[in-house]
Amino acid sequence: MSTLTGSCLCGRVRITVRGEPRRIGICHCTDCRQESGSAFTFYAIWPADQFESTGDTSEYSGRRFCPECGSRMFSADEDEAEIKLGILTDAPTGLTPTYELWIKRREGWLRPVPGAKQYEEDRL
Ligand SMILES: [Zn+2]
Ligand SMILES: [Zn+2]
């Protein structure tokens, strides 16, 4: 079973995920743009029992980040964990989005990811 590791910019918070993600997405919504400071977020969802983190995080509206360096890390509940893929140690990740959300907010210079399911807003 494959294991991926990741950390925040300063290294205080670390995560590990095991096995295949349930799904891999990109989101262009306003919340994702503002929280990331970028044009979209790139993330994947693993079952909660295949995810571990070490180091204290701060949290806003369920979105966890490093209190020291501010890196956006993950959201997690008892069912699943959504990991921001930019925190993974190895880049490129080799993970390809299977869907895109809020494409009505996508920048005009970005093209749809080939083969990824396209949603105007949230997933139904
Ligand atoms: Zn940090
Ligand atoms: Zn979003």
mmCIF file with all atom_site columns, N, CA and C in Angstrom, residues 25-58:
data_model
loop_
_atom_site.group_PDB
_atom_site.id
_atom_site.type_symbol
_atom_site.label_atom_id
_atom_site.label_alt_id
_atom_site.label_comp_id
_atom_site.label_asym_id
_atom_site.label_entity_id
_atom_site.label_seq_id
_atom_site.pdbx_PDB_ins_code
_atom_site.Cartn_x
_atom_site.Cartn_y
_atom_site.Cartn_z
_atom_site.occupancy
_atom_site.B_iso_or_equiv
_atom_site.pdbx_formal_charge
_atom_site.auth_seq_id
_atom_site.auth_comp_id
_atom_site.auth_asym_id
_atom_site.auth_atom_id
_atom_site.pdbx_PDB_model_num
ATOM 1   N N  . GLY A 1 25 ? -9.673  16.309 -6.531 1.00 0.00 ? 25 GLY A N  1
ATOM 2   C CA . GLY A 1 25 ? -10.408 17.419 -7.125 1.00 0.00 ? 25 GLY A CA 1
ATOM 3   C C  . GLY A 1 25 ? -9.627  18.714 -7.213 1.00 0.00 ? 25 GLY A C  1
ATOM 4   N N  . ILE A 1 26 ? -10.239 19.616 -7.956 1.00 0.00 ? 26 ILE A N  1
ATOM 5   C CA . ILE A 1 26 ? -9.798  21.004 -8.037 1.00 0.00 ? 26 ILE A CA 1
ATOM 6   C C  . ILE A 1 26 ? -11.034 21.840 -7.741 1.00 0.00 ? 26 ILE A C  1
ATOM 7   N N  . CYS A 1 27 ? -10.884 22.912 -6.953 1.00 0.00 ? 27 CYS A N  1
ATOM 8   C CA . CYS A 1 27 ? -12.028 23.781 -6.699 1.00 0.00 ? 27 CYS A CA 1
ATOM 9   C C  . CYS A 1 27 ? -11.648 25.231 -6.943 1.00 0.00 ? 27 CYS A C  1
ATOM 10  N N  . HIS A 1 28 ? -12.498 25.898 -7.728 1.00 0.00 ? 28 HIS A N  1
ATOM 11  C CA . HIS A 1 28 ? -12.269 27.290 -8.109 1.00 0.00 ? 28 HIS A CA 1
ATOM 12  C C  . HIS A 1 28 ? -13.178 28.247 -7.317 1.00 0.00 ? 28 HIS A C  1
ATOM 13  N N  . CYS A 1 29 ? -13.861 27.754 -6.266 1.00 0.00 ? 29 CYS A N  1
ATOM 14  C CA . CYS A 1 29 ? -14.864 28.594 -5.584 1.00 0.00 ? 29 CYS A CA 1
ATOM 15  C C  . CYS A 1 29 ? -14.198 29.757 -4.830 1.00 0.00 ? 29 CYS A C  1
ATOM 16  N N  . THR A 1 30 ? -15.003 30.720 -4.468 1.00 0.00 ? 30 THR A N  1
ATOM 17  C CA . THR A 1 30 ? -14.495 31.924 -3.809 1.00 0.00 ? 30 THR A CA 1
ATOM 18  C C  . THR A 1 30 ? -13.820 31.595 -2.474 1.00 0.00 ? 30 THR A C  1
ATOM 19  N N  . ASP A 1 31 ? -14.406 30.683 -1.693 1.00 0.00 ? 31 ASP A N  1
ATOM 20  C CA . ASP A 1 31 ? -13.799 30.299 -0.419 1.00 0.00 ? 31 ASP A CA 1
ATOM 21  C C  . ASP A 1 31 ? -12.400 29.721 -0.640 1.00 0.00 ? 31 ASP A C  1
ATOM 22  N N  . CYS A 1 32 ? -12.287 28.829 -1.608 1.00 0.00 ? 32 CYS A N  1
ATOM 23  C CA . CYS A 1 32 ? -10.981 28.190 -1.867 1.00 0.00 ? 32 CYS A CA 1
ATOM 24  C C  . CYS A 1 32 ? -9.961  29.199 -2.377 1.00 0.00 ? 32 CYS A C  1
ATOM 25  N N  . ARG A 1 33 ? -10.428 30.151 -3.195 1.00 0.00 ? 33 ARG A N  1
ATOM 26  C CA . ARG A 1 33 ? -9.515  31.175 -3.692 1.00 0.00 ? 33 ARG A CA 1
ATOM 27  C C  . ARG A 1 33 ? -8.994  32.016 -2.523 1.00 0.00 ? 33 ARG A C  1
ATOM 28  N N  . GLN A 1 34 ? -9.912  32.440 -1.650 1.00 0.00 ? 34 GLN A N  1
ATOM 29  C CA . GLN A 1 34 ? -9.508  33.325 -0.549 1.00 0.00 ? 34 GLN A CA 1
ATOM 30  C C  . GLN A 1 34 ? -8.638  32.605 0.470  1.00 0.00 ? 34 GLN A C  1
ATOM 31  N N  . GLU A 1 35 ? -9.000  31.364 0.828  1.00 0.00 ? 35 GLU A N  1
ATOM 32  C CA . GLU A 1 35 ? -8.196  30.667 1.842  1.00 0.00 ? 35 GLU A CA 1
ATOM 33  C C  . GLU A 1 35 ? -6.798  30.358 1.336  1.00 0.00 ? 35 GLU A C  1
ATOM 34  N N  . SER A 1 36 ? -6.662  30.108 0.035  1.00 0.00 ? 36 SER A N  1
ATOM 35  C CA . SER A 1 36 ? -5.361  29.708 -0.510 1.00 0.00 ? 36 SER A CA 1
ATOM 36  C C  . SER A 1 36 ? -4.557  30.901 -1.010 1.00 0.00 ? 36 SER A C  1
ATOM 37  N N  . GLY A 1 37 ? -5.235  31.994 -1.303 1.00 0.00 ? 37 GLY A N  1
ATOM 38  C CA . GLY A 1 37 ? -4.553  33.126 -1.912 1.00 0.00 ? 37 GLY A CA 1
ATOM 39  C C  . GLY A 1 37 ? -4.175  32.850 -3.352 1.00 0.00 ? 37 GLY A C  1
ATOM 40  N N  . SER A 1 38 ? -4.713  31.766 -3.910 1.00 0.00 ? 38 SER A N  1
ATOM 41  C CA . SER A 1 38 ? -4.394  31.380 -5.275 1.00 0.00 ? 38 SER A CA 1
ATOM 42  C C  . SER A 1 38 ? -5.683  31.243 -6.088 1.00 0.00 ? 38 SER A C  1
ATOM 43  N N  . ALA A 1 39 ? -5.571  30.812 -7.339 1.00 0.00 ? 39 ALA A N  1
ATOM 44  C CA . ALA A 1 39 ? -6.733  30.795 -8.224 1.00 0.00 ? 39 ALA A CA 1
ATOM 45  C C  . ALA A 1 39 ? -7.641  29.591 -8.007 1.00 0.00 ? 39 ALA A C  1
ATOM 46  N N  . PHE A 1 40 ? -7.124  28.541 -7.358 1.00 0.00 ? 40 PHE A N  1
ATOM 47  C CA . PHE A 1 40 ? -7.923  27.335 -7.098 1.00 0.00 ? 40 PHE A CA 1
ATOM 48  C C  . PHE A 1 40 ? -7.203  26.481 -6.070 1.00 0.00 ? 40 PHE A C  1
ATOM 49  N N  . THR A 1 41 ? -7.889  25.472 -5.533 1.00 0.00 ? 41 THR A N  1
ATOM 50  C CA . THR A 1 41 ? -7.245  24.504 -4.647 1.00 0.00 ? 41 THR A CA 1
ATOM 51  C C  . THR A 1 41 ? -7.228  23.135 -5.333 1.00 0.00 ? 41 THR A C  1
ATOM 52  N N  . PHE A 1 42 ? -6.224  22.334 -4.997 1.00 0.00 ? 42 PHE A N  1
ATOM 53  C CA . PHE A 1 42 ? -5.983  21.001 -5.536 1.00 0.00 ? 42 PHE A CA 1
ATOM 54  C C  . PHE A 1 42 ? -5.886  20.094 -4.318 1.00 0.00 ? 42 PHE A C  1
ATOM 55  N N  . TYR A 1 43 ? -6.759  19.105 -4.232 1.00 0.00 ? 43 TYR A N  1
ATOM 56  C CA . TYR A 1 43 ? -6.879  18.332 -2.999 1.00 0.00 ? 43 TYR A CA 1
ATOM 57  C C  . TYR A 1 43 ? -7.337  16.911 -3.314 1.00 0.00 ? 43 TYR A C  1
ATOM 58  N N  . ALA A 1 44 ? -7.236  16.026 -2.340 1.00 0.00 ? 44 ALA A N  1
ATOM 59  C CA . ALA A 1 44 ? -7.779  14.673 -2.480 1.00 0.00 ? 44 ALA A CA 1
ATOM 60  C C  . ALA A 1 44 ? -8.349  14.229 -1.146 1.00 0.00 ? 44 ALA A C  1
ATOM 61  N N  . ILE A 1 45 ? -9.308  13.305 -1.241 1.00 0.00 ? 45 ILE A N  1
ATOM 62  C CA . ILE A 1 45 ? -10.018 12.827 -0.059 1.00 0.00 ? 45 ILE A CA 1
ATOM 63  C C  . ILE A 1 45 ? -9.663  11.366 0.201  1.00 0.00 ? 45 ILE A C  1
ATOM 64  N N  . TRP A 1 46 ? -9.194  11.101 1.428  1.00 0.00 ? 46 TRP A N  1
ATOM 65  C CA . TRP A 1 46 ? -8.891  9.735  1.866  1.00 0.00 ? 46 TRP A CA 1
ATOM 66  C C  . TRP A 1 46 ? -9.850  9.357  3.005  1.00 0.00 ? 46 TRP A C  1
ATOM 67  N N  . PRO A 1 47 ? -10.110 8.049  3.171  1.00 0.00 ? 47 PRO A N  1
ATOM 68  C CA . PRO A 1 47 ? -10.853 7.618  4.357  1.00 0.00 ? 47 PRO A CA 1
ATOM 69  C C  . PRO A 1 47 ? -10.110 8.082  5.600  1.00 0.00 ? 47 PRO A C  1
ATOM 70  N N  . ALA A 1 48 ? -10.848 8.494  6.634  1.00 0.00 ? 48 ALA A N  1
ATOM 71  C CA . ALA A 1 48 ? -10.230 9.079  7.829  1.00 0.00 ? 48 ALA A CA 1
ATOM 72  C C  . ALA A 1 48 ? -9.224  8.128  8.473  1.00 0.00 ? 48 ALA A C  1
ATOM 73  N N  . ASP A 1 49 ? -9.468  6.819  8.392  1.00 0.00 ? 49 ASP A N  1
ATOM 74  C CA . ASP A 1 49 ? -8.557  5.885  9.060  1.00 0.00 ? 49 ASP A CA 1
ATOM 75  C C  . ASP A 1 49 ? -7.266  5.650  8.260  1.00 0.00 ? 49 ASP A C  1
ATOM 76  N N  . GLN A 1 50 ? -7.125  6.269  7.104  1.00 0.00 ? 50 GLN A N  1
ATOM 77  C CA . GLN A 1 50 ? -5.879  6.179  6.336  1.00 0.00 ? 50 GLN A CA 1
ATOM 78  C C  . GLN A 1 50 ? -5.075  7.482  6.407  1.00 0.00 ? 50 GLN A C  1
ATOM 79  N N  . PHE A 1 51 ? -5.479  8.347  7.347  1.00 0.00 ? 51 PHE A N  1
ATOM 80  C CA . PHE A 1 51 ? -4.855  9.662  7.495  1.00 0.00 ? 51 PHE A CA 1
ATOM 81  C C  . PHE A 1 51 ? -4.363  9.863  8.923  1.00 0.00 ? 51 PHE A C  1
ATOM 82  N N  . GLU A 1 52 ? -3.150  10.441 9.062  1.00 0.00 ? 52 GLU A N  1
ATOM 83  C CA . GLU A 1 52 ? -2.628  10.815 10.380 1.00 0.00 ? 52 GLU A CA 1
ATOM 84  C C  . GLU A 1 52 ? -1.941  12.162 10.282 1.00 0.00 ? 52 GLU A C  1
ATOM 85  N N  . SER A 1 53 ? -1.991  12.936 11.369 1.00 0.00 ? 53 SER A N  1
ATOM 86  C CA . SER A 1 53 ? -1.249  14.194 11.395 1.00 0.00 ? 53 SER A CA 1
ATOM 87  C C  . SER A 1 53 ? -0.547  14.329 12.735 1.00 0.00 ? 53 SER A C  1
ATOM 88  N N  . THR A 1 54 ? 0.579   15.054 12.739 1.00 0.00 ? 54 THR A N  1
ATOM 89  C CA . THR A 1 54 ? 1.274   15.372 13.978 1.00 0.00 ? 54 THR A CA 1
ATOM 90  C C  . THR A 1 54 ? 1.540   16.876 13.998 1.00 0.00 ? 54 THR A C  1
ATOM 91  N N  . GLY A 1 55 ? 1.555   17.455 15.181 1.00 0.00 ? 55 GLY A N  1
ATOM 92  C CA . GLY A 1 55 ? 1.761   18.895 15.326 1.00 0.00 ? 55 GLY A CA 1
ATOM 93  C C  . GLY A 1 55 ? 0.424   19.593 15.451 1.00 0.00 ? 55 GLY A C  1
ATOM 94  N N  . ASP A 1 56 ? 0.366   20.594 16.317 1.00 0.00 ? 56 ASP A N  1
ATOM 95  C CA . ASP A 1 56 ? -0.886  21.314 16.539 1.00 0.00 ? 56 ASP A CA 1
ATOM 96  C C  . ASP A 1 56 ? -1.231  22.188 15.349 1.00 0.00 ? 56 ASP A C  1
ATOM 97  N N  . THR A 1 57 ? -2.517  22.199 15.003 1.00 0.00 ? 57 THR A N  1
ATOM 98  C CA . THR A 1 57 ? -2.999  23.058 13.929 1.00 0.00 ? 57 THR A CA 1
ATOM 99  C C  . THR A 1 57 ? -3.970  24.083 14.484 1.00 0.00 ? 57 THR A C  1
ATOM 100 N N  . SER A 1 58 ? -4.129  25.177 13.776 1.00 0.00 ? 58 SER A N  1
ATOM 101 C CA . SER A 1 58 ? -5.222  26.104 14.023 1.00 0.00 ? 58 SER A CA 1
ATOM 102 C C  . SER A 1 58 ? -6.305  25.779 13.006 1.00 0.00 ? 58 SER A C  1
#
